[in-house]
Tab-separated table of C-alpha atoms in Angstrom:
chain	number	residue	atom	x	y	z
A	1199	MET	CA	14.517	11.050	3.282
A	1200	THR	CA	11.774	11.943	5.185
A	1201	PHE	CA	7.880	11.456	4.917
A	1202	GLN	CA	7.555	15.812	5.414
A	1203	GLU	CA	10.938	15.442	1.999
A	1204	LEU	CA	8.786	13.237	-0.021
A	1205	GLN	CA	5.694	14.666	0.062
A	1206	PRO	CA	6.511	16.928	-2.461
A	1207	LYS	CA	8.057	14.587	-4.379
A	1208	ILE	CA	4.425	12.249	-4.502
A	1209	SER	CA	2.443	15.584	-5.262
A	1210	ALA	CA	5.127	15.997	-7.784
A	1211	ILE	CA	4.408	12.808	-9.244
A	1212	VAL	CA	0.731	12.887	-9.357
A	1213	ALA	CA	0.691	16.157	-11.171
A	1214	GLY	CA	3.023	15.778	-13.496
A	1215	ASN	CA	2.237	15.207	-17.089
A	1216	GLU	CA	4.865	12.041	-17.890
A	1217	THR	CA	3.477	8.542	-18.168
A	1218	ASP	CA	-0.653	7.631	-17.721
A	1219	ARG	CA	-2.310	6.254	-14.708
A	1220	ASP	CA	-0.285	3.192	-14.169
A	1221	GLY	CA	3.333	4.448	-14.389
A	1222	LYS	CA	2.581	7.216	-11.956
A	1223	LEU	CA	2.155	4.674	-8.886
A	1224	LEU	CA	4.805	2.464	-9.850
A	1225	THR	CA	7.193	5.554	-9.773
A	1226	ILE	CA	5.757	5.882	-6.215
A	1227	CYS	CA	6.127	2.695	-5.100
A	1228	GLN	CA	9.917	2.878	-6.396
A	1229	LEU	CA	10.288	6.642	-4.849
A	1230	LEU	CA	8.989	5.239	-1.503
A	1231	ASN	CA	11.094	1.613	-2.014
A	1232	GLU	CA	14.430	3.430	-2.607
A	1233	ASN	CA	13.497	6.123	0.107
A	1234	VAL	CA	12.041	4.652	3.444
A	1235	GLU	CA	14.581	1.315	4.319
A	1236	TYR	CA	11.661	-0.257	5.969
A	1237	TYR	CA	9.914	-0.253	2.435
A	1238	ASN	CA	10.244	-3.872	1.792
A	1239	TRP	CA	7.667	-4.350	-0.868
A	1240	VAL	CA	5.169	-1.706	-2.223
A	1241	GLY	CA	2.455	-1.826	-4.106
A	1242	PHE	CA	-1.496	-1.670	-5.239
A	1243	TYR	CA	-4.684	-3.379	-5.656
A	1244	PHE	CA	-7.998	-2.446	-6.638
A	1245	ALA	CA	-11.206	-2.917	-5.907
A	1246	ASN	CA	-13.712	-5.144	-8.175
A	1247	HIS	CA	-16.461	-4.777	-5.739
A	1248	GLU	CA	-18.920	-6.677	-7.947
A	1249	ALA	CA	-16.531	-10.105	-8.063
A	1250	LYS	CA	-16.187	-9.160	-4.189
A	1251	THR	CA	-11.993	-9.063	-5.673
A	1252	LEU	CA	-9.081	-6.960	-5.607
A	1253	HIS	CA	-6.752	-7.274	-8.081
A	1254	LEU	CA	-2.835	-6.620	-8.084
A	1255	GLY	CA	-1.488	-3.640	-8.786
A	1256	PRO	CA	1.820	-1.391	-10.434
A	1257	TYR	CA	4.060	-2.031	-7.544
A	1258	VAL	CA	7.898	-2.273	-6.265
A	1259	GLY	CA	9.349	-5.391	-4.443
A	1260	ALA	CA	9.633	-9.266	-4.869
A	1261	GLU	CA	7.041	-11.332	-6.865
A	1262	THR	CA	3.230	-12.642	-5.361
A	1263	ASP	CA	1.540	-15.007	-6.227
A	1264	HIS	CA	-1.829	-12.795	-4.939
A	1265	THR	CA	-2.207	-11.120	-7.862
A	1266	VAL	CA	-5.945	-11.500	-7.031
A	1267	ILE	CA	-7.206	-11.990	-2.975
A	1268	PRO	CA	-11.333	-11.897	-2.192
A	1269	PHE	CA	-12.817	-9.724	0.914
A	1270	GLY	CA	-12.265	-10.949	4.272
A	1271	LYS	CA	-8.908	-12.698	3.143
A	1272	GLY	CA	-5.813	-11.108	4.832
A	1273	ILE	CA	-4.354	-8.555	5.441
A	1274	CYS	CA	-5.795	-6.413	2.685
A	1275	GLY	CA	-8.885	-8.292	2.025
A	1276	GLN	CA	-9.580	-7.184	6.007
A	1277	VAL	CA	-8.884	-3.894	4.800
A	1278	ALA	CA	-11.406	-3.797	1.648
A	1279	GLU	CA	-14.895	-4.922	3.705
A	1280	SER	CA	-13.848	-2.774	7.393
A	1281	ASN	CA	-12.122	0.867	5.240
A	1282	ALA	CA	-9.792	1.388	8.264
A	1283	ASN	CA	-5.757	1.344	8.260
A	1284	PHE	CA	-4.413	-2.074	9.259
A	1285	VAL	CA	-1.589	-1.845	10.855
A	1286	VAL	CA	0.610	-5.721	11.389
A	1287	PRO	CA	3.546	-5.176	13.713
A	1288	ASP	CA	4.314	-9.211	13.297
A	1289	VAL	CA	2.546	-11.436	10.649
A	1290	LYS	CA	3.729	-14.092	12.830
A	1291	ALA	CA	1.058	-13.175	15.595
A	1292	GLN	CA	-1.758	-12.501	13.060
A	1293	ASP	CA	-4.693	-15.420	11.702
A	1294	ASN	CA	-5.571	-14.021	8.650
A	1295	TYR	CA	-2.501	-13.310	7.417
A	1296	ILE	CA	-1.099	-14.536	4.163
A	1297	ALA	CA	2.673	-15.274	3.534
A	1298	CYS	CA	4.013	-13.875	0.653
A	1299	SER	CA	7.477	-14.419	1.912
A	1300	LEU	CA	9.525	-15.860	4.217
A	1301	THR	CA	11.471	-12.886	4.882
A	1302	VAL	CA	8.070	-10.160	5.125
A	1303	LYS	CA	7.910	-9.502	9.445
A	1304	SER	CA	5.422	-7.072	9.546
A	1305	GLU	CA	2.954	-4.441	7.222
A	1306	ILE	CA	0.760	-1.891	6.597
A	1307	VAL	CA	-2.148	-0.992	4.576
A	1308	VAL	CA	-4.151	2.002	4.140
A	1309	PRO	CA	-7.522	2.076	2.425
A	1310	LEU	CA	-8.068	5.082	-1.552
A	1311	PHE	CA	-11.153	5.866	-1.049
A	1312	VAL	CA	-12.209	7.815	-3.916
A	1313	ASN	CA	-15.587	9.966	-4.139
A	1314	GLY	CA	-16.441	8.335	-0.138
A	1315	VAL	CA	-15.920	4.557	-2.123
A	1316	ASN	CA	-12.572	2.435	-1.521
A	1317	ILE	CA	-11.263	1.398	-4.846
A	1318	GLY	CA	-8.190	-0.037	-3.083
A	1319	GLN	CA	-5.369	0.619	-0.736
A	1320	ILE	CA	-1.885	0.820	-1.241
A	1321	ASP	CA	0.026	-2.328	1.275
A	1322	ILE	CA	3.595	-2.055	2.228
A	1323	ASP	CA	5.689	-4.915	4.158
A	1324	SER	CA	8.913	-4.935	5.609
A	1325	HIS	CA	11.587	-6.702	6.511
A	1326	VAL	CA	11.705	-5.671	10.418
A	1327	ILE	CA	9.686	-5.604	13.101
A	1328	ASP	CA	6.918	-3.729	14.166
A	1329	PRO	CA	8.871	-0.120	12.494
A	1330	PHE	CA	5.556	0.507	11.627
A	1331	THR	CA	4.404	4.291	14.018
A	1332	GLU	CA	1.947	6.565	13.083
A	1333	ALA	CA	3.743	8.532	11.525
A	1334	ASP	CA	3.587	6.337	8.504
A	1335	GLU	CA	-0.199	5.739	8.847
A	1336	ARG	CA	-0.518	9.124	8.437
A	1337	PHE	CA	1.732	9.736	5.291
A	1338	LEU	CA	0.153	6.782	3.905
A	1339	GLU	CA	-2.871	8.491	3.889
A	1340	PHE	CA	-1.582	11.929	2.577
A	1341	VAL	CA	0.213	9.207	-0.466
A	1342	ASN	CA	-3.335	8.118	-1.100
A	1343	GLN	CA	-5.305	11.926	-0.868
A	1344	GLU	CA	-2.879	12.426	-4.042
A	1345	VAL	CA	-3.006	9.665	-5.444
A	1346	ALA	CA	-6.851	9.595	-5.211
A	1347	LYS	CA	-6.367	12.639	-7.976
A	1348	LEU	CA	-5.717	10.169	-10.324
A	1349	PHE	CA	-8.951	9.045	-11.155
């Protein structure tokens, strides 16, 4: 399924009344994981600005020990500080990468803004080296704009 075909499905999940916010986020993770071949782990992290930590929210994929990540640590922690998308074509070439699994080859993290504040992010790991393009970034920005409506 193309990103263009997925967009109305994302909007429908956000607008729906079937479940609570976490249920909607999990459904979005499942939709992306099942329909984008190289999205092998899809999840959300949410910021605790007082503690300067990220906390794992709904996700689909292999279990992770990284349920709390300090700001600045790893790709997710860097995005919490930079407020910018971060695409890692090859995790082995990244100095500040927190290894989750030997199968992870690349990662993309896109911040989630609500009223101009970075409240979290969508994090995607891939078992493929360098699969992410600008189209992924624009699509995930769209996903986060929709998700922001839940807050």
